mmCIF file of C-alpha atoms in Angstrom:
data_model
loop_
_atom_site.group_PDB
_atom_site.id
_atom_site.type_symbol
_atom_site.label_atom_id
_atom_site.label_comp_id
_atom_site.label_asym_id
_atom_site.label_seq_id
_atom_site.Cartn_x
_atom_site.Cartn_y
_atom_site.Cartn_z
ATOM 1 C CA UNK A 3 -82.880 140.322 -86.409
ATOM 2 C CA UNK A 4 -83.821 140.816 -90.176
ATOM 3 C CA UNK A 5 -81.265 139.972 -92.675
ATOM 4 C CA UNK A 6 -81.244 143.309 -94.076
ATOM 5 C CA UNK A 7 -80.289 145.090 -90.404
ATOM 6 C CA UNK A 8 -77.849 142.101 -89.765
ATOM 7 C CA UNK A 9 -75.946 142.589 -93.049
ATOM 8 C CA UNK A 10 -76.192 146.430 -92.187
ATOM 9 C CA UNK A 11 -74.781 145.726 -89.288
ATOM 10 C CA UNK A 12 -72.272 143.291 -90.142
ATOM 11 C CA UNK A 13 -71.029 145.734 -92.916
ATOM 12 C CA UNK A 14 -70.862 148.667 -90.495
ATOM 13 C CA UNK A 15 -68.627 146.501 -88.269
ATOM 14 C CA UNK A 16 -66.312 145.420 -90.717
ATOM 15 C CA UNK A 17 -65.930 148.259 -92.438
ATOM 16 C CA UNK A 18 -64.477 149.566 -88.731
ATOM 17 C CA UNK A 19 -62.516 146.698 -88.400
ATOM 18 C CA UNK A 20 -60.732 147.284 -91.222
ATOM 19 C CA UNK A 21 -60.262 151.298 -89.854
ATOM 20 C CA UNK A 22 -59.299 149.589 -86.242
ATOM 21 C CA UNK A 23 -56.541 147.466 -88.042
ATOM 22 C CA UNK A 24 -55.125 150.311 -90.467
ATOM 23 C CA UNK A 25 -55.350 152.886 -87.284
ATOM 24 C CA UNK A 26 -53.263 150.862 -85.448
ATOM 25 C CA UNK A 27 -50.897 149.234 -88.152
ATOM 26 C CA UNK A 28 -50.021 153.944 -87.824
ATOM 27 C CA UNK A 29 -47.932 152.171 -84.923
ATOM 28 C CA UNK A 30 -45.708 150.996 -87.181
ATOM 29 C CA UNK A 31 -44.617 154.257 -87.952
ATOM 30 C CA UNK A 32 -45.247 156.718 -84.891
ATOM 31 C CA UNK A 33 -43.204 154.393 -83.178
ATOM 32 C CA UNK A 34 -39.708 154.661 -85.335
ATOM 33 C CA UNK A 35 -39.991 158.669 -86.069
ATOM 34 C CA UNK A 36 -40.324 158.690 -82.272
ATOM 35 C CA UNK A 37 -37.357 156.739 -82.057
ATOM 36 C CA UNK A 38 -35.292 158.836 -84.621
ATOM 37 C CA UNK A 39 -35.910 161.595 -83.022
ATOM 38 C CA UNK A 40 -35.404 160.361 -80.030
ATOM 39 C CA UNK A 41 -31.570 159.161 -80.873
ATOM 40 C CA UNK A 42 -31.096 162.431 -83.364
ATOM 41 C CA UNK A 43 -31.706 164.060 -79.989
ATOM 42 C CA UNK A 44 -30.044 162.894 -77.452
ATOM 43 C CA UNK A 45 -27.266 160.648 -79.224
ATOM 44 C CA UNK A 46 -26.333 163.345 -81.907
ATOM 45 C CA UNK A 47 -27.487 166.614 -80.603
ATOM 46 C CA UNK A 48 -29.001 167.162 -84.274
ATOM 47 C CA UNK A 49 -32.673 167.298 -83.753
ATOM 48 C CA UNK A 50 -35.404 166.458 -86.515
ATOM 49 C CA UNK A 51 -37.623 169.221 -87.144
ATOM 50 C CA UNK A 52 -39.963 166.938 -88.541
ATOM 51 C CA UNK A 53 -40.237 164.043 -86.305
ATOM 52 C CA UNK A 54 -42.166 165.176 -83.392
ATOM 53 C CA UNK A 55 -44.363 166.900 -85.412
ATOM 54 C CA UNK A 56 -45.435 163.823 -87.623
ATOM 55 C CA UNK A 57 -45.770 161.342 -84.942
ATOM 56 C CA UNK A 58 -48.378 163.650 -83.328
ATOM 57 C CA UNK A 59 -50.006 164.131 -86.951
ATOM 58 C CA UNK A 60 -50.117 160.560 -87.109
ATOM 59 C CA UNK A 61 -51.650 159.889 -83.697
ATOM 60 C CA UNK A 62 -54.928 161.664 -84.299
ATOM 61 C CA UNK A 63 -55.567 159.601 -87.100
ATOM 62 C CA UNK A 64 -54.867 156.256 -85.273
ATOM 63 C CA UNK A 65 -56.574 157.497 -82.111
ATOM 64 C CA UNK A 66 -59.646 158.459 -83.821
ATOM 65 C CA UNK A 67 -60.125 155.697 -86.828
ATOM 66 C CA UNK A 68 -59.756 153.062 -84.016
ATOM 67 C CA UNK A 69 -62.408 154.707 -81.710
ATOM 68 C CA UNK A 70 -65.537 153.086 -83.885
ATOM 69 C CA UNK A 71 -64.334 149.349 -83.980
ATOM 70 C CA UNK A 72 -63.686 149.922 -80.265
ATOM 71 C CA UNK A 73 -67.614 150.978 -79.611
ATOM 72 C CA UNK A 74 -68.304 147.510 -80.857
ATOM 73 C CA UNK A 75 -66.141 146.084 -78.398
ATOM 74 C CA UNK A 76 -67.357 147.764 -75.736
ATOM 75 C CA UNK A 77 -63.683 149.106 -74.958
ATOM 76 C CA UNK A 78 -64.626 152.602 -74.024
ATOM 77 C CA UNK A 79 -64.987 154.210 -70.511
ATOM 78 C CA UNK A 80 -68.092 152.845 -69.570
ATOM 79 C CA UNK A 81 -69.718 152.768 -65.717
ATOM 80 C CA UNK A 82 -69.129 149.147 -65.393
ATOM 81 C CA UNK A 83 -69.662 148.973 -61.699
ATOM 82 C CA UNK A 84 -73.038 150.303 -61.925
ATOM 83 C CA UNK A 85 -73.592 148.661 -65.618
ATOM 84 C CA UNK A 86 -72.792 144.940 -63.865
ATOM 85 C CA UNK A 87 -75.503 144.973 -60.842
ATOM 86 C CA UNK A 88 -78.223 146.182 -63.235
ATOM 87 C CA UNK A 89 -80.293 143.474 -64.275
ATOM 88 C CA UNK A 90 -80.606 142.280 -68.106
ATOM 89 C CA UNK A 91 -83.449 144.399 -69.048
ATOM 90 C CA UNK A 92 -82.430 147.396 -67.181
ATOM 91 C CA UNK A 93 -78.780 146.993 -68.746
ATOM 92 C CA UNK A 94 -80.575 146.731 -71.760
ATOM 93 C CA UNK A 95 -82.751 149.959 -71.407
ATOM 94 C CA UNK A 96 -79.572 152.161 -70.277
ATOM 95 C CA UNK A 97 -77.934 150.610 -73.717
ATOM 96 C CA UNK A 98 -81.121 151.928 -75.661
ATOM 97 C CA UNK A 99 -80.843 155.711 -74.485
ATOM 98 C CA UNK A 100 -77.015 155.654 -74.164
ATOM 99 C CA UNK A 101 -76.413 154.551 -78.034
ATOM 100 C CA UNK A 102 -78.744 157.666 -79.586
ATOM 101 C CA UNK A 103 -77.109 160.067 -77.141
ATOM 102 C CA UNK A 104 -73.915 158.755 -79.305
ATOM 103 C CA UNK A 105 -75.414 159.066 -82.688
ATOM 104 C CA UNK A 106 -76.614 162.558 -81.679
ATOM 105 C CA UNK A 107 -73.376 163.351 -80.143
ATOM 106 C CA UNK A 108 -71.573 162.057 -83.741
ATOM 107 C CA UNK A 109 -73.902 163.799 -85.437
ATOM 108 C CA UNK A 110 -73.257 167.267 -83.895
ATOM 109 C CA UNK A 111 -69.707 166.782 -84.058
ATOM 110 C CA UNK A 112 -69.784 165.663 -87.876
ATOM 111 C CA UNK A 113 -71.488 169.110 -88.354
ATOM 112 C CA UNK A 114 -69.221 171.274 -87.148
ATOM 113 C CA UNK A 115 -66.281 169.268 -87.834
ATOM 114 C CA UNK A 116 -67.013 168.705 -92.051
ATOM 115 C CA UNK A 117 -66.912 172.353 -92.819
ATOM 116 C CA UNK A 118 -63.410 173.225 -90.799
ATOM 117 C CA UNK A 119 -61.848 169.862 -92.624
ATOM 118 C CA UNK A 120 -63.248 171.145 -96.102
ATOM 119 C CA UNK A 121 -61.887 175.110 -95.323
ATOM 120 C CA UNK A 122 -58.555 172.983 -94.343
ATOM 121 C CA UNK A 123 -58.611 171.462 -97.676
ATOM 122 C CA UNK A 124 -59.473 174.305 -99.971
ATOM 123 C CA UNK A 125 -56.709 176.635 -97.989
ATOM 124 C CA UNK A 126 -53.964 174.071 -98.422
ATOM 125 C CA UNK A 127 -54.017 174.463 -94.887
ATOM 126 C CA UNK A 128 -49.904 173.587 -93.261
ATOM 127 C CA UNK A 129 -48.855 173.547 -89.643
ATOM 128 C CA UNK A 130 -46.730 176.904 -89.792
ATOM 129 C CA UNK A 131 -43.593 175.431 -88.068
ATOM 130 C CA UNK A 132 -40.033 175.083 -89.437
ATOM 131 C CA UNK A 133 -41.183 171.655 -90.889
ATOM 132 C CA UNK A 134 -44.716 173.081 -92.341
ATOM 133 C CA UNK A 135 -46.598 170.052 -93.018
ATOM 134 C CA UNK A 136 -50.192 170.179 -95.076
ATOM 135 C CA UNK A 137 -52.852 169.275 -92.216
ATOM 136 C CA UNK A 138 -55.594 168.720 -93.930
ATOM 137 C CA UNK A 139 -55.469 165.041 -93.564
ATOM 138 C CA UNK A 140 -55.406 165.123 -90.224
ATOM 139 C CA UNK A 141 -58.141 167.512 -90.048
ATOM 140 C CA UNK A 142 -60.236 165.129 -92.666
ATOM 141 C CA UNK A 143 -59.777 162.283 -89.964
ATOM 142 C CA UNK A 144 -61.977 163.637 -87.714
ATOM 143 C CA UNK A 145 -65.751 163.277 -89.744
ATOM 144 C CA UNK A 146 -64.604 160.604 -91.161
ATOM 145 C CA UNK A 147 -64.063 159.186 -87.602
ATOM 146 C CA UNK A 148 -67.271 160.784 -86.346
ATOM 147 C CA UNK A 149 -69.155 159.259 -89.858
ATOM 148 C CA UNK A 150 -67.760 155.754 -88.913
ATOM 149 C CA UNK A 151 -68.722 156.458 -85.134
ATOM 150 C CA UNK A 152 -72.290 157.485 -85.948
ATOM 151 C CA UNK A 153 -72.548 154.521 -88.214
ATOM 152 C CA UNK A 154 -71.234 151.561 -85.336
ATOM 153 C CA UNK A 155 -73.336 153.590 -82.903
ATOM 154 C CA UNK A 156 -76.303 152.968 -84.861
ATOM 155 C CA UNK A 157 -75.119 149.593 -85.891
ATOM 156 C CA UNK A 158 -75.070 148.710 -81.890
ATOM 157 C CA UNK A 159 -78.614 150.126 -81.287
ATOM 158 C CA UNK A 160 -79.983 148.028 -84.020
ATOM 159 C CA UNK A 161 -78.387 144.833 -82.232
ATOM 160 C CA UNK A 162 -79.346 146.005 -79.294
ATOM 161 C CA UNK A 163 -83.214 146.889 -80.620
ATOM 162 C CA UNK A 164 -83.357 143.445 -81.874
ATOM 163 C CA UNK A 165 -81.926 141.928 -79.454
ATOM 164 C CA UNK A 166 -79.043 140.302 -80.849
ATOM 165 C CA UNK A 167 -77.505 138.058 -78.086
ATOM 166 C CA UNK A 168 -73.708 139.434 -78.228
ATOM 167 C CA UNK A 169 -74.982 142.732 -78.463
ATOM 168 C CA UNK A 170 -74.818 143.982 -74.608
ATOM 169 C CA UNK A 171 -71.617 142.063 -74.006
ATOM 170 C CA UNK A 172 -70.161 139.285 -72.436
ATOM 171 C CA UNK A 173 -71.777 139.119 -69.059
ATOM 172 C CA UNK A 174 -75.511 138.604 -71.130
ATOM 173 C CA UNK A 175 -74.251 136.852 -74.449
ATOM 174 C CA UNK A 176 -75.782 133.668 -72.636
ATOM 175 C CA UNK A 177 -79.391 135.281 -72.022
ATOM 176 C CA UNK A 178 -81.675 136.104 -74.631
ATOM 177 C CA UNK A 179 -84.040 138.544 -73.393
#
């Protein structure tokens, strides 16, 4: 692969590493405003108006920012039963028209998405519930997910182009085609 698509490449993953990690550190917190609300429930009869509300705010974020680094890993639904009694080349081939249906996918997506997370934005869009929350940054999370997605898509189809040996998993890291 040339240097200039590897460090592409390379930067592309990182750079959704680093969104993987921070998604999921969003754990961290979903996790005790479930738990507060959980116990102001049920314990104290005093429910949170908030806490519901901002753990599922929070989860859109952390399910989307994680989806890109997990396209690299090769982590999402995926055919495998089919994928593992194609042959190498064939695998390959499927990888080659699967990864632009992706990138086309992200890049519809990212079209619609960027103007309703803008409108969001300029509106000061909130939730409208007792809490009333701005959404915007939840709404911003999705083309920036779809930008990253796009991006690792790409990324893949370059490594898989060029035939980068960990590119088509696991079962073929040992075969160079």
């Amino acid at each position: 692969m040339p240097s200039v698509i590897a460090g592409f490449t390379g930067a592309v993953t990182a750079i959704n590493r680093a969104a993987f990690y921070l998604a999921i550190s969003l754990v961290y917190l979903i996790v005790p405003v479930m738990l507060i609300d959980v116990v102001a429930r049920y314990v104290f009869n005093a429910p949170t108006v908030w806490g519901m509300e901002l753990a599922t705010l929070l989860f859109g974020p952390y399910f989307l920012l994680a989806g890109p680094y997990v396209l690299h890993l090769k982590g999402h639904v995926a055919m495998d039963i089919l994928r593992q009694r194609l042959k190498l080349r064939a695998d390959r081939m499927v990888e080659l028209v699967n990864l632009p249906i992706i990138i086309a996918f992200c890049a519809i997506l990212l079209w619609f998405s960027v103007p309703a997370a803008v409108d969001s934005w300029n509106y000061g869009e909130t939730s409208f519930s007792a809490w009333n929350p701005p959404i915007w940054w939840t709404k911003a999370a999705v083309p920036l997910s779809l930008v990253l997605m796009l991006l690792q898509g790409l990324a893949e189809f370059l490594r898989v182009l060029f035939r980068d040996p960990g590119a088509m998993g696991h079962r073929h890291e040992e075969v160079a085609l």
